[in-house]
Tab-separated table of C-alpha atoms and ligand atoms in Angstrom:
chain	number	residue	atom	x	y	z
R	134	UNK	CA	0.000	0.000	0.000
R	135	UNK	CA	1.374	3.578	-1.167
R	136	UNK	CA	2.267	5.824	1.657
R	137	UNK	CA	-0.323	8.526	2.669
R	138	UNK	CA	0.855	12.010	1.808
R	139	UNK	CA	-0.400	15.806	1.852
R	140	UNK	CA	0.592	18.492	-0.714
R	141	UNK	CA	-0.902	22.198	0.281
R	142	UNK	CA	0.216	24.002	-2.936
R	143	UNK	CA	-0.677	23.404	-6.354
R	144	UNK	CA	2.829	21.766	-8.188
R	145	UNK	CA	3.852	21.947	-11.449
R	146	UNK	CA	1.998	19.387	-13.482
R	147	UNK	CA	4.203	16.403	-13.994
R	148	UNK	CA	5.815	16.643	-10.377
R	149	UNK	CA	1.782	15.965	-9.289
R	150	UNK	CA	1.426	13.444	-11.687
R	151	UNK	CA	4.734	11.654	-9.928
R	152	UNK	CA	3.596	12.273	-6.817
R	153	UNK	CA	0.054	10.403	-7.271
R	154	UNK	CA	1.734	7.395	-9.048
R	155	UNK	CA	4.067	6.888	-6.144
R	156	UNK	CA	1.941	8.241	-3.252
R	157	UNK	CA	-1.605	8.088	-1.977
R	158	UNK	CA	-1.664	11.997	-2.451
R	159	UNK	CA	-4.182	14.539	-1.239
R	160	UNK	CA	-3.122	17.239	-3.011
R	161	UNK	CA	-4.568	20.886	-3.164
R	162	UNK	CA	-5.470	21.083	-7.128
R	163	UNK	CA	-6.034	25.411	-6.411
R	164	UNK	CA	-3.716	28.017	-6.010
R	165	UNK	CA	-5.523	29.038	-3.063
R	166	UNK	CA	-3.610	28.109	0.428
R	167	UNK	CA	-5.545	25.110	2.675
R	168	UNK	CA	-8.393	26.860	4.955
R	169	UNK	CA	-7.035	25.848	8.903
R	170	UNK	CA	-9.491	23.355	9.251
R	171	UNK	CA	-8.883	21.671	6.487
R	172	UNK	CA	-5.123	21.358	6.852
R	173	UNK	CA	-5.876	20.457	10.178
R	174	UNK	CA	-8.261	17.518	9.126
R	175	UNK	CA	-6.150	16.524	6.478
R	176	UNK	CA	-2.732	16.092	7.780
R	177	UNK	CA	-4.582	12.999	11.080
R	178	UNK	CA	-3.364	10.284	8.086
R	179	UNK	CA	-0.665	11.245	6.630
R	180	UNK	CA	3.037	10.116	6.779
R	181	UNK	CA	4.578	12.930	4.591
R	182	UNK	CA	3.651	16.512	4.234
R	183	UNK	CA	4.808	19.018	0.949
R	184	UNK	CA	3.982	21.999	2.986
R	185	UNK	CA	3.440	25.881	1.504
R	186	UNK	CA	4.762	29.062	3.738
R	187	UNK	CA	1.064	29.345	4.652
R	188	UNK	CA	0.893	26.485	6.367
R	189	UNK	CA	1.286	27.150	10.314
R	190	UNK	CA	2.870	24.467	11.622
R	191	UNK	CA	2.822	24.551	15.568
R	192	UNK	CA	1.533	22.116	18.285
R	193	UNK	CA	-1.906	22.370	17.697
R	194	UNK	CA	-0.988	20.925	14.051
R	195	UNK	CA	1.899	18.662	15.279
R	196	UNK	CA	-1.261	17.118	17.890
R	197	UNK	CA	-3.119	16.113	15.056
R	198	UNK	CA	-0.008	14.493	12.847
R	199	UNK	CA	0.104	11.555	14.968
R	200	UNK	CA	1.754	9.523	11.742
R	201	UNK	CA	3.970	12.012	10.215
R	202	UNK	CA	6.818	11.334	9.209
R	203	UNK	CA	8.486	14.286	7.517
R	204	UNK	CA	7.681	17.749	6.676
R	205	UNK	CA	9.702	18.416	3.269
R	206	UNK	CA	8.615	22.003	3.117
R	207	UNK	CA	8.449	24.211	-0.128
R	208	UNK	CA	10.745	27.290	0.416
R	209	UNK	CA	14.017	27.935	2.117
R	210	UNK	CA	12.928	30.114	4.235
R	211	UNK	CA	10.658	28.013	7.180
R	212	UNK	CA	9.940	30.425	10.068
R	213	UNK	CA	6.269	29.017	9.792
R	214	UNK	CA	7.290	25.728	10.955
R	215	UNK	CA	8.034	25.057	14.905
R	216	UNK	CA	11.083	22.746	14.169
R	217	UNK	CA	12.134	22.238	17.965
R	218	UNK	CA	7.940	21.216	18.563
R	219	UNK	CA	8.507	18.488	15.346
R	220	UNK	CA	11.912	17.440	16.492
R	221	UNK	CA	10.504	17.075	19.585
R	222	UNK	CA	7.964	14.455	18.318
R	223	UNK	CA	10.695	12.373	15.768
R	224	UNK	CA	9.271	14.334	12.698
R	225	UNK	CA	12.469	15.459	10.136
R	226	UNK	CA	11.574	18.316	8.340
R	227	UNK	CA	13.359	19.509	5.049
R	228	UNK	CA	13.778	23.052	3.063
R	229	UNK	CA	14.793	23.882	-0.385
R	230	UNK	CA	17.991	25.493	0.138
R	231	UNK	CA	20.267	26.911	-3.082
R	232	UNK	CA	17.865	26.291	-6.040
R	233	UNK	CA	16.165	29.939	-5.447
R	234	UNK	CA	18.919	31.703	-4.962
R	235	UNK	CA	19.492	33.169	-8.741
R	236	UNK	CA	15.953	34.288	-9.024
R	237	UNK	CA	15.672	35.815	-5.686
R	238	UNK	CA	18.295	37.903	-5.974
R	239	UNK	CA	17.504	39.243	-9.497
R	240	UNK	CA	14.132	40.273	-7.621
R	241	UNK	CA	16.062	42.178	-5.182
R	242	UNK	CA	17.957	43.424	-8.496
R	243	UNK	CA	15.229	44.389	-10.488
R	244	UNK	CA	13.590	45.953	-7.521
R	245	UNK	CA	16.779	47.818	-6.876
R	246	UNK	CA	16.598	48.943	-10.630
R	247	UNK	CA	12.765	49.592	-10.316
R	248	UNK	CA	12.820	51.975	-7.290
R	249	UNK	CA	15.938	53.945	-8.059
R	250	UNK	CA	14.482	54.381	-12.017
R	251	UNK	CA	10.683	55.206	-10.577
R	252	UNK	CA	9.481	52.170	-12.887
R	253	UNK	CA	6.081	51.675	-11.556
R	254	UNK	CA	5.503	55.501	-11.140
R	255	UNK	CA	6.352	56.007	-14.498
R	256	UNK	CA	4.157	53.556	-16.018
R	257	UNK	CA	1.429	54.591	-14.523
R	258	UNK	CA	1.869	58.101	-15.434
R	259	UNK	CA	2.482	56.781	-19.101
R	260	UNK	CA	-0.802	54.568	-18.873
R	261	UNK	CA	-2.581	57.684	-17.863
R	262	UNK	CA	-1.654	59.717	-20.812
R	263	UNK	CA	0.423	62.133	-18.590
R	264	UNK	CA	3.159	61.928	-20.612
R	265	UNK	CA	2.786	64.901	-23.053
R	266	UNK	CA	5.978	66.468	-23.923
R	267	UNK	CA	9.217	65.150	-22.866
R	268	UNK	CA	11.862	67.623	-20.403
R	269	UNK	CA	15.325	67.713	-19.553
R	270	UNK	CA	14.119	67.672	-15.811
R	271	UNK	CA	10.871	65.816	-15.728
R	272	UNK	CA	10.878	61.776	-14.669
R	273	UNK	CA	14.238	61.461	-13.225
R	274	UNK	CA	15.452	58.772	-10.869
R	275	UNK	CA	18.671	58.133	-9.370
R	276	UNK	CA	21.416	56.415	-10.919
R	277	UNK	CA	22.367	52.904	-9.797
R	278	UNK	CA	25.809	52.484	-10.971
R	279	UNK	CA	28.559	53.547	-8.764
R	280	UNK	CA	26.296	53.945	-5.521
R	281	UNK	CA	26.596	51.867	-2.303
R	282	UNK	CA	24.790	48.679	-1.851
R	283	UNK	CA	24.514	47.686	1.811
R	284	UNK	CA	23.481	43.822	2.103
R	285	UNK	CA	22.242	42.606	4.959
R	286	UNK	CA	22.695	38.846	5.367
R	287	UNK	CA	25.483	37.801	3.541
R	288	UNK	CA	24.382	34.096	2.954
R	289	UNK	CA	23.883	32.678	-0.841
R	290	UNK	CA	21.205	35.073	-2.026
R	291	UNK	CA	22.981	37.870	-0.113
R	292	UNK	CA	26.396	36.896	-2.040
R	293	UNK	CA	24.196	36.618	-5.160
R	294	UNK	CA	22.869	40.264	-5.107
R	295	UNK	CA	26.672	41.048	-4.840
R	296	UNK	CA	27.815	39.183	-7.473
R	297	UNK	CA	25.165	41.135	-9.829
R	298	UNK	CA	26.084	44.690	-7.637
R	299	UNK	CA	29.824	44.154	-9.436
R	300	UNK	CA	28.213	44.462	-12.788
R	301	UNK	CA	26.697	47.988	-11.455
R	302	UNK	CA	30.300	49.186	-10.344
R	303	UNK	CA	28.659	49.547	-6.760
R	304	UNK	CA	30.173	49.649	-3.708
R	305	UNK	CA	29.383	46.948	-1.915
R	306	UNK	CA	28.796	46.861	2.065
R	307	UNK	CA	27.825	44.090	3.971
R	308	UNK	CA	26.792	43.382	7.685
R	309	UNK	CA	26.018	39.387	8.579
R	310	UNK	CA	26.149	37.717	12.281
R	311	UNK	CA	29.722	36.250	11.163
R	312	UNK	CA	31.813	37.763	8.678
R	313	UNK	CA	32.677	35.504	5.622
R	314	UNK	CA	35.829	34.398	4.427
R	315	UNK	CA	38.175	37.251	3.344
R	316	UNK	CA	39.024	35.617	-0.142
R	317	UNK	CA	35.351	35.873	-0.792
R	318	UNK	CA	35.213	39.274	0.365
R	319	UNK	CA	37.793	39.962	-1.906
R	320	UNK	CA	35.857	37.820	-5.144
R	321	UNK	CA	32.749	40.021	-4.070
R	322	UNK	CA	34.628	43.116	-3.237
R	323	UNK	CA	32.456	43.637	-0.326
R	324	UNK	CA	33.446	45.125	2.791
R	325	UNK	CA	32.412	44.346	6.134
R	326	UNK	CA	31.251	46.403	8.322
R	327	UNK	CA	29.033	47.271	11.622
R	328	UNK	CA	24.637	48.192	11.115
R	329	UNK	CA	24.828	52.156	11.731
R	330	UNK	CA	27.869	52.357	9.488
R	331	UNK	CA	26.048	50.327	6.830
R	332	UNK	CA	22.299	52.124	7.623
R	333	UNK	CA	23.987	55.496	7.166
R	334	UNK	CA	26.147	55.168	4.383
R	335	UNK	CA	24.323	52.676	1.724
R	336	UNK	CA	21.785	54.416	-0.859
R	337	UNK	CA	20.259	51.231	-1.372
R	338	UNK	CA	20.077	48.228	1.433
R	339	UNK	CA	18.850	44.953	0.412
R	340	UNK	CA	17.786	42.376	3.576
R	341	UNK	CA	18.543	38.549	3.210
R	342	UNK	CA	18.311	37.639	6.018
R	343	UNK	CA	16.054	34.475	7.786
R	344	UNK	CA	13.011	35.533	9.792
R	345	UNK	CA	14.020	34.367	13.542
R	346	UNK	CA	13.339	36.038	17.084
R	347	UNK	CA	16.890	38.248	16.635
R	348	UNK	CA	15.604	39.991	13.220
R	349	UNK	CA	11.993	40.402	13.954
R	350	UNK	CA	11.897	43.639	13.612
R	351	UNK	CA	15.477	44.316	13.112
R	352	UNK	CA	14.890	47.526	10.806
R	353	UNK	CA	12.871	49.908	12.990
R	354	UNK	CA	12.293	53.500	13.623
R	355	UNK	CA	16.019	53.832	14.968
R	356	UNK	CA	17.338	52.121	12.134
R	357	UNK	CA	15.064	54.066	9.272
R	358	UNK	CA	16.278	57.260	10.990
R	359	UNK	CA	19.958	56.513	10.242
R	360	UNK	CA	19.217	55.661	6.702
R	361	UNK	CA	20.006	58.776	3.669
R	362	UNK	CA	17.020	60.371	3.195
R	363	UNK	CA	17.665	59.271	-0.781
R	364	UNK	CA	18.259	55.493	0.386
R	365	UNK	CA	16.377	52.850	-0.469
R	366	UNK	CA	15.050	49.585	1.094
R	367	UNK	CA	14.598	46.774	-0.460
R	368	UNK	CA	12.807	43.636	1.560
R	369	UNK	CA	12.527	40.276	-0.436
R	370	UNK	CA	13.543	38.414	3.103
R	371	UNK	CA	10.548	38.170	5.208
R	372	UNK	CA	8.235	40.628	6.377
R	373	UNK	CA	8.551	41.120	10.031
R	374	UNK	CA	11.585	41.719	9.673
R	375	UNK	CA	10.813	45.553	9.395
R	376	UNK	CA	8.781	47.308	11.265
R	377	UNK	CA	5.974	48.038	8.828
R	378	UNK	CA	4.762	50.745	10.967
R	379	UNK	CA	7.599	52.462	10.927
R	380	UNK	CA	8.541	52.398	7.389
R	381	UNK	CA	5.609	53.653	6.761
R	382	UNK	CA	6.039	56.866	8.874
R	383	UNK	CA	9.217	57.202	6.803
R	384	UNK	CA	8.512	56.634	3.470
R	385	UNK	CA	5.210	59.184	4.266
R	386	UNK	CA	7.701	61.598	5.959
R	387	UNK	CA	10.301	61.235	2.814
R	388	UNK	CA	12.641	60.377	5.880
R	389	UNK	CA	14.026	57.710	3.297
R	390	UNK	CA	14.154	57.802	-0.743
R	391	UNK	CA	11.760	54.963	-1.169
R	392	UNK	CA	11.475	51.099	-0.808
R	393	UNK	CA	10.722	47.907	-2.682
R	394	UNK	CA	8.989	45.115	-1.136
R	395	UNK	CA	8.137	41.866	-2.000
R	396	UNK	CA	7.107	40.714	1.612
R	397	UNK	CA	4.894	42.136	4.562
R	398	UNK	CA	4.649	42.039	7.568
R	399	UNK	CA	0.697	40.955	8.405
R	400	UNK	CA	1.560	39.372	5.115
R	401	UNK	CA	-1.035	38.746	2.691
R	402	UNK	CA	-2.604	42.200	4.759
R	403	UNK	CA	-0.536	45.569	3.801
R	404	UNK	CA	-0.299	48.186	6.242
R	405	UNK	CA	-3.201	50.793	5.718
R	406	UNK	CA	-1.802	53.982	3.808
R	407	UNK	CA	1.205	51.624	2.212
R	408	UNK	CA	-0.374	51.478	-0.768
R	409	UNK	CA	-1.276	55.364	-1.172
R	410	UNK	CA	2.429	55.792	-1.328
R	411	UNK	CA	4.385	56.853	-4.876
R	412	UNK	CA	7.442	55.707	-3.460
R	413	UNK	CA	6.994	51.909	-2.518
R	414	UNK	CA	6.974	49.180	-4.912
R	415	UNK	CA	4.798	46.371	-3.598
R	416	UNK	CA	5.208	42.741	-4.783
R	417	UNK	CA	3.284	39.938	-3.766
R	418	UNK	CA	5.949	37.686	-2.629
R	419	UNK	CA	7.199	36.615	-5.981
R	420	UNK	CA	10.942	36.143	-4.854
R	421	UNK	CA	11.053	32.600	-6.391
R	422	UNK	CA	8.532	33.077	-8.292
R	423	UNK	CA	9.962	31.779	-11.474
R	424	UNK	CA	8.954	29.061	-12.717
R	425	UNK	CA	12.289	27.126	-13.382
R	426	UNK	CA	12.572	27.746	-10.269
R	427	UNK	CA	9.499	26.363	-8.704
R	428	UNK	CA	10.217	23.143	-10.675
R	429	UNK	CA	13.685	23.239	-8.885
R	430	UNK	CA	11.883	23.719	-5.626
R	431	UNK	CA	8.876	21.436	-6.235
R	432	UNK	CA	11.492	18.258	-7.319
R	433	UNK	CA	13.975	19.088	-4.163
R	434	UNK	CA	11.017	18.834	-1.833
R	435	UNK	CA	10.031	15.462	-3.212
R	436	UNK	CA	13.451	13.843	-2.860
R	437	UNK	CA	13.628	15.195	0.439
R	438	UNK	CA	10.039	13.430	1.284
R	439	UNK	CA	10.713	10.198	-0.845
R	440	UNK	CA	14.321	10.030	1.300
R	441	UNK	CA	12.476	10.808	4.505
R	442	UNK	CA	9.657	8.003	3.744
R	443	UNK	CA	12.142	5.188	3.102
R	444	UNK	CA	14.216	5.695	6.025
R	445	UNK	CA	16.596	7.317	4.256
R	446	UNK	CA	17.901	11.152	5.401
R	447	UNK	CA	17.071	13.926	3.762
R	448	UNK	CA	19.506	15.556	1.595
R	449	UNK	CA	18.047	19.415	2.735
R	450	UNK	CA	17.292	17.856	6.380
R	451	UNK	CA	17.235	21.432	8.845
R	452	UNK	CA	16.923	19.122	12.242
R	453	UNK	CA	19.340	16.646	12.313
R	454	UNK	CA	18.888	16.315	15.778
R	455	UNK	CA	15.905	14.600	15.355
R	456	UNK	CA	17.415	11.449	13.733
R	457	UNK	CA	18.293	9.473	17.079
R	458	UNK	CA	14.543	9.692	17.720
R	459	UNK	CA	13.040	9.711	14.542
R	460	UNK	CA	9.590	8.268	13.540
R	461	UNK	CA	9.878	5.099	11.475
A	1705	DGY	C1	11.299	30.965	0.353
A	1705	DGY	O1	11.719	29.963	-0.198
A	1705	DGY	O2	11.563	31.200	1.523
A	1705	DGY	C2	10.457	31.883	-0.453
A	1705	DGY	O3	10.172	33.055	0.235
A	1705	DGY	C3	9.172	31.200	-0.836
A	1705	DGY	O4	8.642	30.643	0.271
């Protein structure tokens, strides 16, 4: 008998059609995340679990997953998942590390590109027929080449915005709990250096950083306040890590140039008056939303649940701790 799994997030086609020759699969056929309840009721059978960044996976859920095996979640980022609460009960649970690292950091790029250039303003104002003569000094943006980029996080996606911030001739700055090795430093030609002197000297400051307690909130009204009021921020990390509030006062208070972001904080929910603002570009959480990508991401999280549901370990296992006491 085929082992009982649950899949929260519509796949791409052919990865299904695996999936339901090799598994008894309940599998969500929308692209509309699984209602509480029903994740809730549908995860009591199952041994193995595909799960979505919507899924909230905490003890109430863990209560009901008395058969679950692994969690091979969809994403790299898994801040929705209570690991320690899964280890606790012998379930291994997964992530899709590396294969979304290009096309998140050409988002943070092409937001870079989009904010500094007014892109979305611009449109709009073209869409509107408000473009009737052109001007020397009408429509301009800020230049990107030759300006400071100041990366926060310097893991792969961090170190793949600097890679691309070469190209731009930017100066690159770069704050991250441990500083990395100095011949990459010298590859990326980043520098590394403390928060305030990265807040007050970058004109544009990407985050890549992983949602835990230490960075919730680690861009707030202290840190806005040191940015250049012609810097921008640019948030394709996870939502609470700024202060939404707070931004908000800034970007209304044109305490900062602008911002680009692909993530909130109440996320789907924006913070009222965000979207009244001309200088925010707002994404819906599209970082790896590409769809080589999601193939990449969709076939990693099945190896990591066909490994985990044969005993085997997980290539992208995040609790290795759990193996001494894991469920077989
Ligand atoms: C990730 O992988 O963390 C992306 O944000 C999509 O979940």
């Amino acid at each position: 008998m085929n082992k009982r799994i649950l899949v929260t997030g519509r796949l791409p086609e052919q990865i299904m059609t695996n999936l339901s020759e090799n598994y008894q699969a309940e599998m969500n056929l929308d692209d509309r995340p699984y209602e509480r309840e029903r994740l809730l009721e549908g995860i009591k059978d199952k041994e193995g679990f595909i799960s979505m960044i919507t899924d909230r996976v905490d003890d109430e859920f863990l209560d009901r997953a008395d058969h679950l095996k692994i969690i091979a979640h969809l994403g790299v980022g898994y801040n929705n998942i209570d690991v320690k609460a899964a280890t606790n009960r012998g379930i291994l649970v997964s992530n899709t590390p590396g294969v979304l690292t290009d096309a998140t950091a050409e988002l943070a790029f092409a937001l870079i590109l989009a904010t500094a250039r007014k892109l979305v303003e611009l449109d709009r104002i073209t869409r509107e027929g408000r473009f009737q003569y052109w001007a020397p000094m009408l429509f301009l943006g800020t230049e990107v080449t030759g300006k400071t980029l100041g990366i926060i996080g310097m893991g792969k996606i961090g170190k793949a915005v600097a890679e691309r911030a070469r190209g731009f001739k930017m100066r690159i700055l770069y704050h991250n709990r441990n500083r990395i090795a100095v011949s990459e430093e010298k590859d990326l030609m980043a520098e590394h250096v403390d928060m305030e002197t990265l807040l007050s000297q970058s004109d544009f400051i990407s985050l890549h950083v992983p949602l835990t307690e230490e960075t919730r909130h680690l861009i707030g009204r202290e840190e806005l306040s040191l940015m250049k009021p012609t810097a921008y921020l640019i948030n394709t990390s996870r939502g609470p890590v700024v202060d939404e509030q707070a931004l908000l006062v800034s970007l209304r208070n044109g305490q900062i140039g602008g911002a680009g972001l692909d993530v909130y904080e109440h996320e789907p929910a924006l913070t009222p008056g965000l979207v009244e603002l001309d200088n925010v570009i707002l994404l819906p959480h599209v970082g790896s939303g590409t769809l080589e990508t999601r193939i990449r991401m969709a076939n990693m999280a099945v190896a990591n649940l066909d490994a985990g549901l044969s005993g085997k370990v997980p290539p992208n296992l995040v609790n290795p701790e759990v193996l001494p006491i894991r469920r077989l």
